[in-house]
Coordinates of C-alpha atoms and ligand atoms in Angstrom, one line a residue:
X138 CA 33.3 -23.0 -12.2
X139 CA 30.0 -21.4 -12.8
X140 CA 28.0 -20.4 -9.7
X141 CA 24.8 -22.2 -9.1
X142 CA 22.6 -19.2 -8.5
X143 CA 19.6 -21.3 -8.0
X144 CA 21.3 -22.7 -4.8
X145 CA 21.6 -19.2 -3.3
X146 CA 19.6 -18.3 -0.2
X147 CA 19.4 -15.2 1.9
X148 CA 21.0 -15.3 5.4
X149 CA 18.0 -15.7 7.7
X150 CA 19.9 -14.8 10.9
X151 CA 21.4 -11.6 9.4
X152 CA 18.0 -10.5 8.1
X153 CA 16.4 -11.2 11.4
X154 CA 19.0 -9.1 13.2
X155 CA 18.2 -6.2 10.8
X156 CA 14.5 -6.7 11.2
X157 CA 14.7 -6.7 15.0
X158 CA 17.0 -3.6 15.0
X159 CA 14.4 -1.8 12.8
X160 CA 11.5 -3.0 15.0
X161 CA 13.0 -1.2 18.0
X162 CA 12.8 2.2 16.2
X163 CA 9.5 3.7 17.2
X164 CA 8.5 0.5 19.1
X165 CA 5.4 0.7 21.2
X166 CA 4.8 -1.2 24.5
X167 CA 2.2 -3.5 22.8
X168 CA 4.7 -4.8 20.3
X169 CA 3.8 -2.5 17.4
X170 CA 5.5 0.5 16.0
X171 CA 4.6 4.2 15.7
X172 CA 6.6 5.6 12.8
X173 CA 4.5 8.1 10.8
X174 CA 6.3 9.8 7.9
X175 CA 8.9 12.4 9.1
X176 CA 8.3 11.7 12.8
X177 CA 11.5 11.4 14.9
X178 CA 11.2 7.6 14.8
X179 CA 10.8 7.6 11.0
X180 CA 13.9 9.9 10.6
X181 CA 15.8 7.4 12.7
X182 CA 14.6 4.5 10.6
X183 CA 15.7 6.4 7.5
X184 CA 19.2 6.8 9.1
X185 CA 19.2 3.1 9.8
X186 CA 18.8 2.4 6.1
X187 CA 21.8 4.6 5.2
X188 CA 23.9 3.0 7.8
X189 CA 22.8 -0.5 6.9
X190 CA 23.8 0.1 3.3
X191 CA 27.1 1.5 4.4
X192 CA 27.8 -1.5 6.5
X193 CA 27.7 -3.7 3.5
X194 CA 29.9 -1.3 1.7
X195 CA 27.5 0.4 -0.7
X196 CA 26.4 3.9 -0.9
X197 CA 22.9 5.2 -0.7
X198 CA 21.6 8.4 -2.1
X199 CA 18.5 10.4 -1.2
X200 CA 16.4 12.0 -3.9
X201 CA 14.3 15.2 -3.8
X202 CA 11.3 13.2 -2.5
X203 CA 13.3 11.7 0.3
X204 CA 13.5 8.2 -1.2
X205 CA 16.6 6.3 -0.3
X206 CA 18.2 4.2 -3.0
X207 CA 21.2 2.0 -2.3
X208 CA 22.7 0.7 -5.6
X209 CA 24.7 -2.5 -5.9
X210 CA 26.7 -2.0 -9.1
X211 CA 26.6 -5.7 -10.1
X212 CA 25.4 -5.2 -13.6
X213 CA 27.2 -4.4 -16.9
X214 CA 28.4 -0.8 -17.5
X215 CA 25.6 1.6 -17.8
X216 CA 23.0 -1.1 -16.9
X217 CA 19.5 -0.3 -15.9
X218 CA 18.4 -1.1 -12.3
X219 CA 16.2 -3.7 -11.0
X220 CA 14.7 -2.1 -7.9
X221 CA 13.6 -4.0 -4.8
X222 CA 12.0 -2.4 -1.7
X223 CA 9.1 -0.9 0.1
X224 CA 8.7 1.7 2.8
X225 CA 9.8 2.4 6.4
X226 CA 7.0 4.7 7.5
X227 CA 4.0 3.2 9.3
X228 CA 0.5 4.2 10.0
X229 CA 0.1 5.7 13.5
X230 CA 0.4 2.8 16.0
X231 CA 0.9 0.2 13.2
X232 CA 2.7 -3.1 13.0
X233 CA 6.4 -4.1 12.5
X234 CA 6.0 -5.9 9.2
X235 CA 4.1 -3.5 6.9
X236 CA 6.8 -2.0 4.6
X237 CA 9.7 -2.8 6.8
X238 CA 9.9 -6.4 5.7
X239 CA 10.2 -5.4 2.1
X240 CA 13.0 -3.0 2.8
X241 CA 15.0 -5.3 5.0
X242 CA 14.6 -8.2 2.5
X243 CA 15.7 -5.9 -0.4
X244 CA 18.9 -5.0 1.5
X245 CA 19.5 -8.7 2.4
X246 CA 19.2 -9.7 -1.3
X247 CA 21.8 -7.1 -2.2
X248 CA 24.1 -8.3 0.5
X249 CA 23.7 -11.9 -0.6
X250 CA 24.5 -11.1 -4.2
X251 CA 27.4 -8.9 -3.2
X252 CA 29.1 -11.4 -0.8
X253 CA 28.8 -14.1 -3.5
X254 CA 30.4 -11.9 -6.0
X255 CA 27.7 -12.5 -8.6
X256 CA 27.8 -10.5 -11.8
X257 CA 24.5 -9.8 -13.5
X258 CA 23.2 -7.9 -16.5
X259 CA 21.4 -5.4 -14.3
X260 CA 22.4 -3.3 -11.3
X261 CA 20.3 -4.1 -8.2
X262 CA 18.9 -1.3 -6.1
X263 CA 17.2 -1.3 -2.6
X264 CA 14.7 1.4 -2.0
X265 CA 12.9 3.0 1.0
X266 CA 10.0 5.1 -0.3
X267 CA 8.8 8.2 1.5
X268 CA 5.3 8.5 3.1
X269 CA 3.7 5.4 1.6
X270 CA 1.0 5.5 4.2
X271 CA 0.0 9.1 3.5
X272 CA 0.6 10.9 6.7
X273 CA 0.7 13.9 4.3
X274 CA 0.6 12.6 0.7
X275 CA 0.0 8.9 0.1
X276 CA 2.6 7.0 -2.0
X277 CA 4.5 10.3 -2.2
X278 CA 7.9 8.9 -2.8
X279 CA 7.0 6.3 -5.4
X280 CA 4.6 8.6 -7.3
X281 CA 7.3 11.3 -7.3
X282 CA 9.8 8.8 -8.7
X283 CA 7.4 7.7 -11.3
X284 CA 6.8 11.3 -12.3
X285 CA 3.0 10.9 -11.7
X286 CA 2.5 12.9 -8.5
X287 CA -0.1 15.7 -9.1
X288 CA 1.2 19.0 -7.9
X289 CA -2.3 19.7 -6.4
X290 CA -1.7 16.9 -3.8
X291 CA 1.6 18.4 -2.7
X292 CA -0.2 21.8 -2.5
X293 CA -3.0 20.3 -0.4
X294 CA -1.6 17.6 1.8
X295 CA -3.5 15.9 4.6
X296 CA -3.1 18.1 7.7
X297 CA -1.8 21.6 7.3
X298 CA 0.7 22.8 4.6
X299 CA 2.8 24.4 7.3
X300 CA 3.1 21.2 9.2
X301 CA 3.9 19.4 5.9
X302 CA 6.7 21.8 5.0
X303 CA 8.2 21.6 8.4
X304 CA 8.1 17.8 8.2
X305 CA 9.8 17.8 4.8
X306 CA 12.5 20.2 6.1
X307 CA 13.3 17.7 8.8
X308 CA 14.3 15.2 6.1
X309 CA 16.2 17.9 4.2
X310 CA 13.6 18.2 1.3
X311 CA 11.1 20.7 0.2
X312 CA 7.8 20.8 -1.7
X313 CA 9.7 21.9 -4.9
X314 CA 12.4 19.3 -4.6
X315 CA 9.8 16.5 -4.5
X316 CA 9.2 16.8 -8.3
X317 CA 13.0 16.5 -9.0
X318 CA 12.8 12.9 -8.0
X319 CA 11.2 11.8 -11.3
X320 CA 13.4 9.1 -12.8
X321 CA 14.6 9.4 -16.4
X322 CA 13.0 6.9 -18.8
X323 CA 14.8 3.6 -18.8
X324 CA 16.4 4.0 -15.4
X325 CA 14.5 1.0 -14.0
X326 CA 14.3 -2.4 -15.7
X327 CA 11.8 -3.5 -13.1
X328 CA 10.5 -3.3 -9.5
X329 CA 9.8 -6.1 -7.0
X330 CA 8.2 -5.6 -3.6
X331 CA 7.9 -8.1 -0.8
X332 CA 5.0 -7.2 1.5
X333 CA 2.8 -8.8 4.1
X334 CA -0.7 -9.7 2.7
X335 CA -2.7 -7.8 5.4
X336 CA -5.6 -10.2 4.7
X337 CA -6.4 -13.9 5.2
X338 CA -6.5 -15.3 1.7
X339 CA -3.1 -17.0 1.9
X340 CA -3.9 -18.5 5.2
X341 CA -7.3 -19.6 4.0
X342 CA -5.7 -21.3 1.0
X343 CA -2.8 -22.8 3.0
X344 CA -0.4 -21.0 0.7
X345 CA 3.2 -19.9 1.6
X346 CA 3.4 -17.2 -1.1
X347 CA 1.0 -14.9 -2.9
X348 CA 1.9 -13.7 -6.4
X349 CA 0.0 -10.4 -6.8
X350 CA -1.9 -10.0 -10.1
X351 CA -2.8 -6.4 -9.7
X352 CA -3.7 -3.7 -7.2
X353 CA -7.3 -2.6 -6.9
X354 CA -8.7 0.7 -8.0
X355 CA -10.6 2.7 -5.4
X356 CA -13.5 5.1 -5.9
X357 CA -14.6 7.5 -3.1
X358 CA -17.8 9.4 -3.1
X359 CA -19.8 11.6 -0.7
X360 CA -23.6 11.2 -0.9
X361 CA -25.4 14.2 0.5
X362 CA -29.1 13.6 1.4
X363 CA -31.1 16.7 2.0
X364 CA -34.4 16.6 3.9
X365 CA -36.1 18.9 6.4
X366 CA -35.4 19.6 10.1
X367 CA -38.5 19.1 12.3
X368 CA -39.4 18.7 15.9
X369 CA -38.6 15.1 16.9
X370 CA -41.5 15.0 19.4
X371 CA -44.3 16.5 17.4
X372 CA -43.7 15.5 13.7
X373 CA -45.5 12.3 12.9
X374 CA -43.3 9.6 11.3
X375 CA -45.1 9.6 8.0
X376 CA -44.7 13.4 7.6
X377 CA -41.0 13.6 8.0
X378 CA -38.2 14.1 5.4
X379 CA -35.5 12.5 7.5
X380 CA -32.2 12.6 5.7
X381 CA -30.7 10.2 8.2
X382 CA -33.0 7.4 6.9
X383 CA -31.7 8.0 3.4
X384 CA -28.1 7.6 4.5
X385 CA -28.8 4.5 6.6
X386 CA -30.8 2.9 3.8
X387 CA -28.0 3.5 1.3
X388 CA -25.4 1.9 3.5
X389 CA -27.4 -1.2 4.1
X390 CA -28.7 -1.5 0.5
X391 CA -25.2 -1.0 -0.9
X392 CA -23.9 -3.9 1.3
X393 CA -26.7 -6.1 0.2
X394 CA -26.2 -5.3 -3.5
X395 CA -22.4 -5.9 -3.3
X396 CA -22.8 -9.2 -1.6
X397 CA -25.3 -10.3 -4.2
X398 CA -23.7 -8.9 -7.4
X399 CA -20.0 -8.4 -6.7
X400 CA -18.8 -11.4 -4.6
X401 CA -15.3 -10.9 -3.1
X402 CA -15.5 -7.1 -3.6
X403 CA -15.9 -4.5 -0.8
X404 CA -17.9 -1.4 -0.1
X405 CA -17.4 0.6 3.0
X406 CA -19.1 3.6 4.5
X407 CA -16.3 5.2 6.6
X408 CA -18.3 8.1 7.9
X409 CA -21.8 9.5 8.2
X410 CA -22.4 13.0 9.2
X411 CA -25.9 14.0 10.5
X412 CA -26.9 17.7 10.8
X413 CA -27.9 19.4 12.9
X414 CA -27.0 16.4 14.9
X415 CA -29.2 16.9 18.0
X416 CA -31.3 14.3 19.9
X417 CA -34.5 16.2 19.4
X418 CA -34.3 17.4 15.8
X419 CA -35.2 15.3 12.7
X420 CA -32.0 15.1 10.6
X421 CA -32.0 17.8 7.9
X422 CA -28.8 16.7 6.0
X423 CA -26.8 13.4 6.1
X424 CA -23.6 12.9 4.2
X425 CA -22.2 9.4 3.7
X426 CA -18.5 8.9 2.7
X427 CA -18.5 5.7 0.8
X428 CA -15.7 3.8 -1.0
X429 CA -15.5 0.6 -3.0
X430 CA -12.7 -1.3 -4.7
X431 CA -12.2 -3.7 -7.5
X432 CA -9.3 -4.9 -9.7
X433 CA -10.9 -4.0 -13.1
X434 CA -12.5 -0.9 -14.5
X435 CA -15.6 -2.7 -15.8
X436 CA -16.5 -3.9 -12.3
X437 CA -15.8 -0.5 -10.8
X438 CA -18.1 1.1 -13.4
X439 CA -20.8 -1.5 -12.6
X440 CA -20.4 -0.8 -8.9
X441 CA -20.7 2.9 -9.4
X442 CA -24.0 2.4 -11.3
X443 CA -25.3 0.1 -8.6
X444 CA -24.4 2.5 -5.8
X445 CA -25.9 5.5 -7.6
X446 CA -29.1 3.5 -8.1
X447 CA -29.3 2.6 -4.4
X448 CA -28.7 6.2 -3.4
X449 CA -31.4 7.3 -5.8
X450 CA -33.9 4.8 -4.4
X451 CA -33.0 5.8 -0.8
X452 CA -33.7 9.5 -1.7
X453 CA -37.0 8.6 -3.3
X454 CA -38.2 6.4 -0.5
X455 CA -37.7 9.1 2.1
X456 CA -38.6 12.2 0.0
X457 CA -35.1 13.6 0.0
X458 CA -32.9 15.6 -2.4
X459 CA -29.6 14.0 -3.3
X460 CA -26.2 15.4 -4.5
X461 CA -23.2 13.2 -5.2
X462 CA -19.6 14.4 -5.0
X463 CA -16.8 12.3 -6.5
X464 CA -13.8 12.6 -4.2
X465 CA -11.2 10.2 -5.7
X466 CA -10.9 7.6 -8.4
X467 CA -7.7 5.6 -8.6
X468 CA -7.4 3.2 -11.5
X469 CA -6.7 -0.5 -10.9
X470 CA -3.1 -1.5 -11.9
X471 CA -2.3 -4.8 -13.5
X472 CA 1.1 -6.2 -12.4
X473 CA 3.4 -7.3 -15.3
X474 CA 2.9 -10.9 -16.5
X475 CA 6.6 -11.5 -16.9
X476 CA 7.2 -10.4 -13.3
X477 CA 4.4 -12.8 -12.2
X478 CA 6.0 -15.6 -14.1
X479 CA 9.4 -14.9 -12.6
X480 CA 7.9 -15.0 -9.1
X481 CA 5.9 -18.1 -9.8
X482 CA 8.9 -20.0 -11.1
X483 CA 11.1 -18.8 -8.2
X484 CA 8.3 -20.0 -5.8
X485 CA 8.1 -23.4 -7.5
X486 CA 11.8 -23.9 -7.5
X487 CA 11.9 -23.2 -3.8
X488 CA 9.2 -25.9 -3.2
X489 CA 6.7 -23.4 -1.9
X490 CA 2.9 -23.3 -2.5
X491 CA 1.7 -20.2 -4.1
X492 CA -1.6 -18.6 -5.2
X493 CA -2.3 -15.7 -7.4
X494 CA -4.4 -12.9 -5.9
X495 CA -5.1 -9.2 -6.4
X496 CA -4.1 -6.7 -3.6
X497 CA -7.0 -4.9 -1.9
X498 CA -4.6 -2.4 -0.4
X499 CA -2.5 0.3 -2.2
X500 CA 1.2 -0.2 -2.5
X501 CA 4.3 1.6 -3.9
X502 CA 4.3 -1.1 -6.7
X503 CA 1.2 0.6 -8.2
X504 CA 3.2 3.8 -8.9
X505 CA 6.3 1.9 -10.1
X506 CA 4.1 -0.2 -12.5
X507 CA 3.5 3.0 -14.4
X508 CA 7.1 3.3 -15.5
X509 CA 8.5 -0.3 -15.5
X510 CA 7.4 -3.9 -15.1
X511 CA 6.4 -4.3 -11.5
X512 CA 5.8 -7.4 -9.4
X513 CA 4.7 -8.1 -5.8
X514 CA 5.1 -11.0 -3.4
X515 CA 2.8 -11.5 -0.4
X516 CA 3.5 -13.5 2.7
X517 CA 0.8 -14.6 5.1
X518 CA -0.5 -12.3 7.8
X519 CA -1.6 -14.2 11.0
X520 CA -5.4 -13.6 11.4
X521 CA -5.1 -11.0 8.6
X522 CA -4.2 -8.4 11.1
X523 CA -2.5 -5.2 9.9
X524 CA -2.2 -1.5 10.6
X525 CA -2.3 -2.7 14.2
X526 CA 0.1 -3.9 16.9
X527 CA -1.4 -7.4 16.3
X528 CA 0.3 -7.5 12.8
X529 CA 2.4 -10.7 12.7
X530 CA 4.0 -12.9 10.1
X531 CA 5.9 -16.1 11.0
X532 CA 9.7 -15.6 10.5
X533 CA 9.9 -18.7 8.3
X534 CA 7.3 -17.0 6.0
X535 CA 9.4 -13.8 5.9
X536 CA 12.4 -15.9 4.9
X537 CA 10.5 -17.7 2.2
X538 CA 9.3 -14.4 0.8
X539 CA 12.9 -13.0 0.8
X540 CA 14.2 -16.1 -1.0
X541 CA 11.5 -15.8 -3.6
X542 CA 12.6 -12.1 -4.0
X543 CA 16.2 -13.2 -4.3
X544 CA 15.6 -15.9 -6.9
X545 CA 13.2 -13.8 -9.0
X546 CA 15.7 -10.9 -8.9
X547 CA 18.5 -13.2 -10.0
X548 CA 16.6 -14.6 -12.9
X549 CA 15.2 -11.2 -14.0
X550 CA 18.7 -9.6 -13.7
X551 CA 20.2 -12.2 -16.0
X552 CA 21.9 -14.7 -13.6
X553 CA 22.6 -18.0 -15.1
X554 CA 20.4 -20.3 -13.1
X555 CA 21.0 -24.1 -13.5
Ligands
ZN1193 ZN1 2.8 -1.2 3.3

C-alpha cells in the first residue's frame, strides 16, 4: 500500500516539548532568552541540537564554521540534500521564537519522515547555523557554507578579534576552519526555512502563513556634515554654519521623501554624532548613520539618489560641507519561484490562508539562495514584536508553519503525494 504522504502531519506535542526545552536554555526572567553566539547558553543550545538528533537515531556533524547538520538518509544512494533549518543564537535579550522555531521544526520534520519510514529521492538535513545575528560576523555560518563569506569580515569582526577567537575556540573552531565549511557544488538540492515574521503584515492581512518572495537589500551610509564651531551665546542665528541642522534636516527630509516616493519602504537614521558635543558650542561636525532597504536594485538606486539629493540640499541650506561614506551594500535576494510554488501548494492543501511578502530582515536563506533554490515560510508575530522578550507566536501558528515545511519538503524531495 502506498503511503498517503499528503496526510502526514508533524507531532505538535513532541515539537512543543522540544521548543520548551530549548526555551529554557538562556531563559531570562521576563520570558525571553539571552543566547548570543558562543555564549555559555548558546553552547548549551548547540549541545541540545546534537542530543536531539541522537535521540531520534541520526548523527549530526559540525563543520568548520560551527554549523550543525543532522542528515536523515532517506534519499536514494548519493542523493543531494534538501536542507531545513535556521539558527539557535539570539540577539542579546531576544525572544524564544526567532531562529529556534525553524530549527525545532526542521528536526521535527526529519523525525516525522523517519518514524513513518518514508523513502524519498533526496536526503533531508536539519541545520543550526552559527552566529546568524552577528554577535561577531552576521550570517557567519550560512555564508561560510555558501562559500561567500569575505575573509575581511572574519579578520574584522564586531568587537575585538581576540574576543572572537576565544569565542570560536569555545565551539572548537578557528578563523581558518570557518572557510573549510564551504559546501561542494551540488551538495544541496534546496533550502527551506521556517521563521517568525517579526512584523505585522500577516496579522494585518489575517493570514496564517507568509510565503517569502525575497529578502531586502540594505544600504548603509554615513553622511558627514562639516560646519564651524562658534560661541552658542554670541553668534547670531543667521551667521552660523551649524552642522547639527544639516543632520537633522536630512533625517526629516529623507523620511518625508520616502513616505511620498517609496511607500512601504523604510529609511532609518540609527545614530547622529554631534561634535564637539557641548551645550555652549555650535556644532562643528555632525555624522548621520543612515540605512534604507528595498527588495529590488532599481528601487535601492532610486532611494540612494533621493537621499544624496536631500543631503546635498541640507548642506546647501545651512552652508555646510558634505562627505558621504558608503559602509555597506547588500543585494536583495529573490527566493526561488519553484520553492514559492511548493510552499503555496502545501499551504493550500492544508487549508491555510497565505500571502506572499518580501522579508525586511536578513536571514540565513539569503546566503543559501546563492548556492541552491531557497524558500522561506513566515508565521505571524503577535504585535510584530521581535528581538525582544515580547516576541510571541501562537502555538497553532507554529504547528501550521511546521506542517507547511513538512508538506513542501515531501513534495520537493519526491514523495508521491496523492
Ligand atoms: Zn532569525
